[in-house]
Amino acid sequence: MRRVAVRSVVLAGLLAVGGAVPAAAAPGWAGPEADVAYHGRVSLAHGQLRIWLVPENEGPSAVPNATLRVRLSADLADRQELWQGCARVGPREVVCETGPLPLHGRGRHIGLVLDLRDRTPEVVVRVDTWWNGGATDRNHANNEHVVLALDTGDAYAF
């Protein structure tokens, strides 16, 4: 059942990116407003990138589901074991559903262990919202992050 939900969330994001304008983006849309935020940490060691994050919604409305995107400056290895609710969408991109984001609440914790194609001394990690469930989010400062992770094993918070 979970795979069907992931496919529908990813499909909705693809349609939005592919040029179809969802109703929530249409002029005059009076849909819910939410403030989705991501907080977490990133570490890189020996060609393996670890990302742990928690999506939050600071309101004023609940969000039934959203999709976050993780983009890397380095290629992923061909084979990845991803958390349930996550899917690879490109050579350097992974998307994950957040699950319900209640008003002033948190979504499910998301943990990714991503193997890189080649070992590299650093990776730039970009985290943002790919699809927001049709809600308006006027504050992108807390859901668009860029983190430089050095191959030291140290954790970098965002």
PDB file of C-alpha atoms in Angstrom:
ATOM      1  CA  MET A   1       0.000   0.000   0.000  1.00  0.00           C
ATOM      2  CA  ARG A   2       2.857   2.384   0.842  1.00  0.00           C
ATOM      3  CA  ARG A   3       4.374   2.041  -2.645  1.00  0.00           C
ATOM      4  CA  VAL A   4       1.114   3.225  -4.208  1.00  0.00           C
ATOM      5  CA  ALA A   5       1.219   6.359  -2.036  1.00  0.00           C
ATOM      6  CA  VAL A   6       4.813   7.075  -3.032  1.00  0.00           C
ATOM      7  CA  ARG A   7       4.012   6.654  -6.702  1.00  0.00           C
ATOM      8  CA  SER A   8       1.045   9.032  -6.468  1.00  0.00           C
ATOM      9  CA  VAL A   9       3.096  11.682  -4.639  1.00  0.00           C
ATOM     10  CA  VAL A  10       5.986  11.332  -7.083  1.00  0.00           C
ATOM     11  CA  LEU A  11       3.589  11.359 -10.047  1.00  0.00           C
ATOM     12  CA  ALA A  12       1.967  14.555  -8.754  1.00  0.00           C
ATOM     13  CA  GLY A  13       5.407  16.155  -8.500  1.00  0.00           C
ATOM     14  CA  LEU A  14       6.357  15.048 -12.008  1.00  0.00           C
ATOM     15  CA  LEU A  15       3.163  16.522 -13.419  1.00  0.00           C
ATOM     16  CA  ALA A  16       3.849  19.818 -11.666  1.00  0.00           C
ATOM     17  CA  VAL A  17       7.437  19.917 -12.926  1.00  0.00           C
ATOM     18  CA  GLY A  18       6.448  18.735 -16.419  1.00  0.00           C
ATOM     19  CA  GLY A  19       4.372  21.796 -17.190  1.00  0.00           C
ATOM     20  CA  ALA A  20       0.892  20.895 -16.009  1.00  0.00           C
ATOM     21  CA  VAL A  21      -0.261  23.546 -13.557  1.00  0.00           C
ATOM     22  CA  PRO A  22      -1.894  22.028 -10.474  1.00  0.00           C
ATOM     23  CA  ALA A  23      -5.034  23.720  -9.189  1.00  0.00           C
ATOM     24  CA  ALA A  24      -3.093  24.973  -6.173  1.00  0.00           C
ATOM     25  CA  ALA A  25      -0.868  27.051  -8.450  1.00  0.00           C
ATOM     26  CA  ALA A  26      -3.697  28.561 -10.473  1.00  0.00           C
ATOM     27  CA  PRO A  27      -4.360  32.295 -10.109  1.00  0.00           C
ATOM     28  CA  GLY A  28      -6.853  33.002  -7.359  1.00  0.00           C
ATOM     29  CA  TRP A  29      -6.194  29.695  -5.597  1.00  0.00           C
ATOM     30  CA  ALA A  30      -7.437  29.982  -2.037  1.00  0.00           C
ATOM     31  CA  GLY A  31      -6.008  26.697  -0.771  1.00  0.00           C
ATOM     32  CA  PRO A  32      -4.394  26.050   2.590  1.00  0.00           C
ATOM     33  CA  GLU A  33      -1.249  27.831   3.681  1.00  0.00           C
ATOM     34  CA  ALA A  34       1.509  25.969   5.516  1.00  0.00           C
ATOM     35  CA  ASP A  35       5.125  26.557   6.463  1.00  0.00           C
ATOM     36  CA  VAL A  36       7.065  23.366   5.774  1.00  0.00           C
ATOM     37  CA  ALA A  37      10.542  23.212   7.296  1.00  0.00           C
ATOM     38  CA  TYR A  38      13.354  20.634   7.341  1.00  0.00           C
ATOM     39  CA  HIS A  39      15.897  20.166  10.090  1.00  0.00           C
ATOM     40  CA  GLY A  40      18.584  17.520  10.131  1.00  0.00           C
ATOM     41  CA  ARG A  41      22.179  16.630   9.527  1.00  0.00           C
ATOM     42  CA  VAL A  42      24.432  15.315   6.779  1.00  0.00           C
ATOM     43  CA  SER A  43      27.695  13.376   6.990  1.00  0.00           C
ATOM     44  CA  LEU A  44      30.049  11.955   4.369  1.00  0.00           C
ATOM     45  CA  ALA A  45      32.563   9.181   5.016  1.00  0.00           C
ATOM     46  CA  HIS A  46      34.377   6.898   2.553  1.00  0.00           C
ATOM     47  CA  GLY A  47      31.994   7.578  -0.341  1.00  0.00           C
ATOM     48  CA  GLN A  48      28.846   7.082   1.712  1.00  0.00           C
ATOM     49  CA  LEU A  49      26.510   9.982   2.448  1.00  0.00           C
ATOM     50  CA  ARG A  50      24.194   9.823   5.462  1.00  0.00           C
ATOM     51  CA  ILE A  51      21.233  12.176   5.706  1.00  0.00           C
ATOM     52  CA  TRP A  52      18.857  12.316   8.641  1.00  0.00           C
ATOM     53  CA  LEU A  53      16.064  14.865   8.705  1.00  0.00           C
ATOM     54  CA  VAL A  54      12.697  15.681  10.181  1.00  0.00           C
ATOM     55  CA  PRO A  55      10.064  17.586   8.199  1.00  0.00           C
ATOM     56  CA  GLU A  56       7.949  19.999  10.215  1.00  0.00           C
ATOM     57  CA  ASN A  57       4.945  22.186   9.570  1.00  0.00           C
ATOM     58  CA  GLU A  58       4.822  25.496  11.396  1.00  0.00           C
ATOM     59  CA  GLY A  59       1.273  26.163  10.159  1.00  0.00           C
ATOM     60  CA  PRO A  60      -1.216  27.720   9.820  1.00  0.00           C
ATOM     61  CA  SER A  61      -2.771  24.615   8.123  1.00  0.00           C
ATOM     62  CA  ALA A  62      -2.029  20.904   8.201  1.00  0.00           C
ATOM     63  CA  VAL A  63      -0.550  19.259   5.088  1.00  0.00           C
ATOM     64  CA  PRO A  64      -1.785  15.735   4.253  1.00  0.00           C
ATOM     65  CA  ASN A  65       1.499  14.810   2.533  1.00  0.00           C
ATOM     66  CA  ALA A  66       4.464  16.466   0.848  1.00  0.00           C
ATOM     67  CA  THR A  67       7.553  15.362  -1.041  1.00  0.00           C
ATOM     68  CA  LEU A  68      11.043  16.559  -0.250  1.00  0.00           C
ATOM     69  CA  ARG A  69      13.903  16.391  -2.725  1.00  0.00           C
ATOM     70  CA  VAL A  70      17.580  15.707  -2.055  1.00  0.00           C
ATOM     71  CA  ARG A  71      19.989  16.723  -4.843  1.00  0.00           C
ATOM     72  CA  LEU A  72      23.709  15.983  -4.787  1.00  0.00           C
ATOM     73  CA  SER A  73      26.738  17.409  -6.566  1.00  0.00           C
ATOM     74  CA  ALA A  74      28.039  13.847  -7.113  1.00  0.00           C
ATOM     75  CA  ASP A  75      26.519  10.849  -8.889  1.00  0.00           C
ATOM     76  CA  LEU A  76      24.874   8.125  -6.865  1.00  0.00           C
ATOM     77  CA  ALA A  77      25.994   4.526  -7.223  1.00  0.00           C
ATOM     78  CA  ASP A  78      23.748   2.470  -9.492  1.00  0.00           C
ATOM     79  CA  ARG A  79      22.233   0.425  -6.658  1.00  0.00           C
ATOM     80  CA  GLN A  80      20.673   2.079  -3.623  1.00  0.00           C
ATOM     81  CA  GLU A  81      18.601   0.724  -0.765  1.00  0.00           C
ATOM     82  CA  LEU A  82      16.197   3.533   0.070  1.00  0.00           C
ATOM     83  CA  TRP A  83      13.804   4.026   2.954  1.00  0.00           C
ATOM     84  CA  GLN A  84      10.192   3.165   2.391  1.00  0.00           C
ATOM     85  CA  GLY A  85       8.510   6.189   0.848  1.00  0.00           C
ATOM     86  CA  CYS A  86      11.641   7.287  -1.053  1.00  0.00           C
ATOM     87  CA  ALA A  87      12.466   6.934  -4.748  1.00  0.00           C
ATOM     88  CA  ARG A  88      15.424   7.760  -6.945  1.00  0.00           C
ATOM     89  CA  VAL A  89      14.461  10.198  -9.709  1.00  0.00           C
ATOM     90  CA  GLY A  90      17.814  10.841 -11.382  1.00  0.00           C
ATOM     91  CA  PRO A  91      21.541  10.145 -11.229  1.00  0.00           C
ATOM     92  CA  ARG A  92      21.894  12.669  -8.384  1.00  0.00           C
ATOM     93  CA  GLU A  93      18.363  12.986  -6.967  1.00  0.00           C
ATOM     94  CA  VAL A  94      16.150  11.225  -4.436  1.00  0.00           C
ATOM     95  CA  VAL A  95      12.637  12.204  -3.343  1.00  0.00           C
ATOM     96  CA  CYS A  96      10.863  11.122  -0.153  1.00  0.00           C
ATOM     97  CA  GLU A  97       7.319  11.562   1.042  1.00  0.00           C
ATOM     98  CA  THR A  98       6.985  13.276   4.403  1.00  0.00           C
ATOM     99  CA  GLY A  99       3.716  11.695   5.468  1.00  0.00           C
ATOM    100  CA  PRO A 100       1.102  13.893   7.138  1.00  0.00           C
ATOM    101  CA  LEU A 101       2.419  17.179   8.528  1.00  0.00           C
ATOM    102  CA  PRO A 102       0.015  18.257  11.263  1.00  0.00           C
ATOM    103  CA  LEU A 103      -0.414  21.884  12.224  1.00  0.00           C
ATOM    104  CA  HIS A 104       2.608  22.809  14.371  1.00  0.00           C
ATOM    105  CA  GLY A 105       3.819  19.209  14.152  1.00  0.00           C
ATOM    106  CA  ARG A 106       6.409  16.903  12.666  1.00  0.00           C
ATOM    107  CA  GLY A 107       6.306  14.337   9.906  1.00  0.00           C
ATOM    108  CA  ARG A 108       8.115  11.023   9.902  1.00  0.00           C
ATOM    109  CA  HIS A 109      11.855  10.972  10.456  1.00  0.00           C
ATOM    110  CA  ILE A 110      13.704  10.254   7.221  1.00  0.00           C
ATOM    111  CA  GLY A 111      17.083   8.568   7.106  1.00  0.00           C
ATOM    112  CA  LEU A 112      19.049   7.973   3.933  1.00  0.00           C
ATOM    113  CA  VAL A 113      22.312   6.122   3.456  1.00  0.00           C
ATOM    114  CA  LEU A 114      23.405   6.906  -0.089  1.00  0.00           C
ATOM    115  CA  ASP A 115      26.380   5.292  -1.766  1.00  0.00           C
ATOM    116  CA  LEU A 116      28.222   7.525  -4.221  1.00  0.00           C
ATOM    117  CA  ARG A 117      29.471   6.245  -7.566  1.00  0.00           C
ATOM    118  CA  ASP A 118      32.995   7.529  -6.823  1.00  0.00           C
ATOM    119  CA  ARG A 119      34.640   8.577  -3.610  1.00  0.00           C
ATOM    120  CA  THR A 120      34.910  12.362  -3.503  1.00  0.00           C
ATOM    121  CA  PRO A 121      36.411  14.741  -0.921  1.00  0.00           C
ATOM    122  CA  GLU A 122      33.169  16.760  -0.643  1.00  0.00           C
ATOM    123  CA  VAL A 123      29.534  16.747  -1.697  1.00  0.00           C
ATOM    124  CA  VAL A 124      27.067  19.615  -1.885  1.00  0.00           C
ATOM    125  CA  VAL A 125      23.654  18.474  -0.641  1.00  0.00           C
ATOM    126  CA  ARG A 126      20.545  20.463  -1.521  1.00  0.00           C
ATOM    127  CA  VAL A 127      17.289  19.770   0.313  1.00  0.00           C
ATOM    128  CA  ASP A 128      14.020  21.373  -0.752  1.00  0.00           C
ATOM    129  CA  THR A 129      10.311  20.767  -1.220  1.00  0.00           C
ATOM    130  CA  TRP A 130       9.473  19.054  -4.506  1.00  0.00           C
ATOM    131  CA  TRP A 131       5.712  18.898  -3.956  1.00  0.00           C
ATOM    132  CA  ASN A 132       3.805  20.478  -1.071  1.00  0.00           C
ATOM    133  CA  GLY A 133       0.433  18.784  -1.269  1.00  0.00           C
ATOM    134  CA  GLY A 134      -1.180  21.855  -2.800  1.00  0.00           C
ATOM    135  CA  ALA A 135      -0.428  24.193   0.096  1.00  0.00           C
ATOM    136  CA  THR A 136       1.030  27.673  -0.268  1.00  0.00           C
ATOM    137  CA  ASP A 137       4.368  28.143   1.523  1.00  0.00           C
ATOM    138  CA  ARG A 138       5.571  31.739   1.612  1.00  0.00           C
ATOM    139  CA  ASN A 139       8.667  31.060   3.718  1.00  0.00           C
ATOM    140  CA  HIS A 140      11.272  29.101   1.731  1.00  0.00           C
ATOM    141  CA  ALA A 141      14.134  30.006   4.077  1.00  0.00           C
ATOM    142  CA  ASN A 142      13.427  26.993   6.286  1.00  0.00           C
ATOM    143  CA  ASN A 143      12.782  24.375   3.606  1.00  0.00           C
ATOM    144  CA  GLU A 144      15.546  25.120   1.090  1.00  0.00           C
ATOM    145  CA  HIS A 145      18.964  24.127   2.409  1.00  0.00           C
ATOM    146  CA  VAL A 146      22.419  23.795   0.873  1.00  0.00           C
ATOM    147  CA  VAL A 147      24.999  21.893   2.915  1.00  0.00           C
ATOM    148  CA  LEU A 148      28.639  21.198   2.065  1.00  0.00           C
ATOM    149  CA  ALA A 149      29.669  17.826   3.501  1.00  0.00           C
ATOM    150  CA  LEU A 150      33.386  17.019   3.663  1.00  0.00           C
ATOM    151  CA  ASP A 151      34.605  13.405   3.614  1.00  0.00           C
ATOM    152  CA  THR A 152      35.565  13.494   7.299  1.00  0.00           C
ATOM    153  CA  GLY A 153      32.624  11.675   8.882  1.00  0.00           C
ATOM    154  CA  ASP A 154      31.641  14.882  10.689  1.00  0.00           C
ATOM    155  CA  ALA A 155      27.941  15.747  10.868  1.00  0.00           C
ATOM    156  CA  TYR A 156      26.806  19.072   9.426  1.00  0.00           C
ATOM    157  CA  ALA A 157      23.485  20.398  10.756  1.00  0.00           C
ATOM    158  CA  PHE A 158      20.849  22.328   8.839  1.00  0.00           C
TER     159      PHE A 158
END
